[in-house]
Short mmCIF file of C-alpha atoms in Angstrom, two decimals:
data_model
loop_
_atom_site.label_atom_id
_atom_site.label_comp_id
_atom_site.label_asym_id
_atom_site.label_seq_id
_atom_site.Cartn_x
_atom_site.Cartn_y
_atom_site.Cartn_z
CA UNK A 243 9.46 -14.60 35.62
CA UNK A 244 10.80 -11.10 35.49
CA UNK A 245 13.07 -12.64 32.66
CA UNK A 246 10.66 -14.37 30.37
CA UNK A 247 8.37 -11.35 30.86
CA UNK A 248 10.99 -8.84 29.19
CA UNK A 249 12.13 -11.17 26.41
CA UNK A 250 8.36 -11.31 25.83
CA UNK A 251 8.16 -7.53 25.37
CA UNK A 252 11.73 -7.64 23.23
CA UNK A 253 10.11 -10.45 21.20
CA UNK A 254 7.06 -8.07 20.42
CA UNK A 255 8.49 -5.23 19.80
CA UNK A 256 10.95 -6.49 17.41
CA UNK A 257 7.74 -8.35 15.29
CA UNK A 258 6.07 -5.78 15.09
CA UNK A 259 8.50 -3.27 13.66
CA UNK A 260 9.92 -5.95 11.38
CA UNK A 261 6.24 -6.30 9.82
CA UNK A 262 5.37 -3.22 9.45
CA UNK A 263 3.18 -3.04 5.78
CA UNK A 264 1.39 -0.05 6.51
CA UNK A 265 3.01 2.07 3.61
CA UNK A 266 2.52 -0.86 1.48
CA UNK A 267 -1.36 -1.77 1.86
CA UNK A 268 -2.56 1.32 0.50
CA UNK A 269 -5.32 1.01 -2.07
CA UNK A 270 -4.51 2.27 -5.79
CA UNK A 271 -7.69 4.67 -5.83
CA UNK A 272 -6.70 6.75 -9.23
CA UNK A 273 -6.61 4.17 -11.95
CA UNK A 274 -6.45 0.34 -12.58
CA UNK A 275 -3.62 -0.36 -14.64
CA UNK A 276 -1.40 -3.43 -15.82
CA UNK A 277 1.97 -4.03 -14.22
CA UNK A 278 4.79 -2.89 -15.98
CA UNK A 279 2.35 -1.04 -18.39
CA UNK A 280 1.80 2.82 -19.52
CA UNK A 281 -0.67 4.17 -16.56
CA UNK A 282 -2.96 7.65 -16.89
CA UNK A 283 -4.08 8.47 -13.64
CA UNK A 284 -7.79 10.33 -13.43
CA UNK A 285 -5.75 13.38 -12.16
CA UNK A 286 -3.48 14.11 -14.82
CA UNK A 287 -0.47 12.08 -13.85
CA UNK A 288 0.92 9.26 -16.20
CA UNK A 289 3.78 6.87 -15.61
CA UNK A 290 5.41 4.16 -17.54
CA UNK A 291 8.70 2.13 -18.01
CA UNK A 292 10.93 2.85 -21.03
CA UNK A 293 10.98 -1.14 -20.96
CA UNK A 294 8.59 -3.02 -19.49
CA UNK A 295 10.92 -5.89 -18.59
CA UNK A 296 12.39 -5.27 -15.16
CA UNK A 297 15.92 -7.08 -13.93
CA UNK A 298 16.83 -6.77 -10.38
CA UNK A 299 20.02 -5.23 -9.41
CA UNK A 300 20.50 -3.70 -13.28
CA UNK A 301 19.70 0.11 -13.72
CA UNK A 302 16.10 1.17 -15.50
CA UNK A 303 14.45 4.00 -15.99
CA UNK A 304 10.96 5.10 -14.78
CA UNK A 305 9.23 8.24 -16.44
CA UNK A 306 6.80 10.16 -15.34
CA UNK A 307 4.11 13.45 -16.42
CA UNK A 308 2.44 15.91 -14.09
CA UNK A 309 -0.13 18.02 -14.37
CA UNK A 310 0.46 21.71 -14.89
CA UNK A 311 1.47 23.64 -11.53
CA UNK A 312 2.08 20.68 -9.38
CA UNK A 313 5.05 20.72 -7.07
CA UNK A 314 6.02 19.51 -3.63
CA UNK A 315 6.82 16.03 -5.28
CA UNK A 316 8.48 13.21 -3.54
CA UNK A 317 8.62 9.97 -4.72
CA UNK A 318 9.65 6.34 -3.82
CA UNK A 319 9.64 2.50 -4.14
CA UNK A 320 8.45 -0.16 -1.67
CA UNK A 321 8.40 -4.20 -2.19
CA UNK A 322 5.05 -5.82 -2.69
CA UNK A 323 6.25 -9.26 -2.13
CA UNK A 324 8.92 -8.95 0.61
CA UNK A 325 9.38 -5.66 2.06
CA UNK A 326 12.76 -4.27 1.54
CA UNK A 327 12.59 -0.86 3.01
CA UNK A 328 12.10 2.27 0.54
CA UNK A 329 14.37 3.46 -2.49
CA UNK A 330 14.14 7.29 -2.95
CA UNK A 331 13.30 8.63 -6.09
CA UNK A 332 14.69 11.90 -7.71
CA UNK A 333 13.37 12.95 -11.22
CA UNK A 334 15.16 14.87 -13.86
CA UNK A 335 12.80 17.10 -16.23
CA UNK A 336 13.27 15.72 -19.76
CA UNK A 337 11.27 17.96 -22.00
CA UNK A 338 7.28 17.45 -21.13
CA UNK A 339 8.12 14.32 -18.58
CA UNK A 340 10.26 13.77 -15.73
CA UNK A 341 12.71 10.67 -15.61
CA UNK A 342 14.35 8.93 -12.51
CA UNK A 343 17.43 6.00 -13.07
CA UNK A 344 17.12 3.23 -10.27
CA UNK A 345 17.37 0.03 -9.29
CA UNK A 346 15.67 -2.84 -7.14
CA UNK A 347 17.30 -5.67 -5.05
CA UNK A 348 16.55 -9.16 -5.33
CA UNK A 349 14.27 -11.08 -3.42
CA UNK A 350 14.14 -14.52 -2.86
CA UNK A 351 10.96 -14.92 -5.31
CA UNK A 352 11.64 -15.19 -8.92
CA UNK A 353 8.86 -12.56 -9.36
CA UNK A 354 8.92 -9.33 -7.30
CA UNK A 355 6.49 -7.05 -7.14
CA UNK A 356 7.10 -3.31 -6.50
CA UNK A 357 4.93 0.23 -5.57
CA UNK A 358 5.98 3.70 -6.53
CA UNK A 359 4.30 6.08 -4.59
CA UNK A 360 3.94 9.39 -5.96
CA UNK A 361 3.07 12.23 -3.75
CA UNK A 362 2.62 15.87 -4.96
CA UNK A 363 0.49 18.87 -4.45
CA UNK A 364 -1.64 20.29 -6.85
CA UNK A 365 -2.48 24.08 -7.74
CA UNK A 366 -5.47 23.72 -5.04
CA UNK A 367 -3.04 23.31 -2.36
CA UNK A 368 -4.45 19.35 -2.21
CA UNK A 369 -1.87 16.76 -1.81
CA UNK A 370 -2.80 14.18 -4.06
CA UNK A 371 -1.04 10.68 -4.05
CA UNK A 372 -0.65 7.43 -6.98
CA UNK A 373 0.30 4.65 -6.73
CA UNK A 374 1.95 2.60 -9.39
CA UNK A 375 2.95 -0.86 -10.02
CA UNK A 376 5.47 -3.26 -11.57
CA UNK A 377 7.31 -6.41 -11.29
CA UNK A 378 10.74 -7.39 -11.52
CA UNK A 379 11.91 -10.98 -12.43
CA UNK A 380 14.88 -12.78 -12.29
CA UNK A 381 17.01 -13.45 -15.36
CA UNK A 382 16.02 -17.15 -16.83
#
């Protein structure tokens, strides 16, 4: 009894770490924009893809604009579809945008969808979060 009890708990506790979405359920509150498209947020910040068409496991570039002042920023991706843990993000200043080089993994869908999470404060002292999406597919 003892026996069945603990593997119970072992079985549980390994669930419900492996499912763990709650990074990836958040609502997109700032704007409603098309996958893989240009995005202006209602607070200033815009982010797009040099090229909208997104291979897994082959660099890309994702670019992004601030408002004035803000700073504190982190950034990262999640999967949509399958979750895959997070890939940091670190941005480069390229003139009046920023610009990060990364890459996804593949997932077992021919279409994976992916969240970059933007998080940054502003010159209120508010930290303000976007959320942005895109998919990647494999090649045909």
């Amino acid at each position: 009894m003892r026996t069945t009890i603990t593997s119970y708990i072992l079985f549980l506790s390994v669930f419900i770490v492996a499912c763990d979405r709650q990074s990836i359920d958040e609502p997109q509150t700032s704007a409603t924009c098309e996958k893989n498209t240009h995005c202006q947020f209602a607070n200033g910040v815009e982010i797009w893809l040099p090229n909208s068409v997104i291979s897994p496991e082959t660099p890309f570039s994702i670019n992004l604009k601030l408002p004035p002042n803000a700073y504190n920023v982190s950034a990262k991706l999640e999967g949509v579809t399958m979750y895959m843990g997070y890939i940091p993000l670190q941005f480069t200043q390229k003139g009046s945008y920023w610009s990060a080089q990364t890459m996804v993994g593949v997932c077992s869908e021919p279409v994976m969808t992916w969240k970059m999470t933007v998080v940054f404060t502003d010159t209120q002292n508010r930290q303000q979060s976007v959320f942005y999406y895109f998919d990647s597919r494999h090649a045909v």
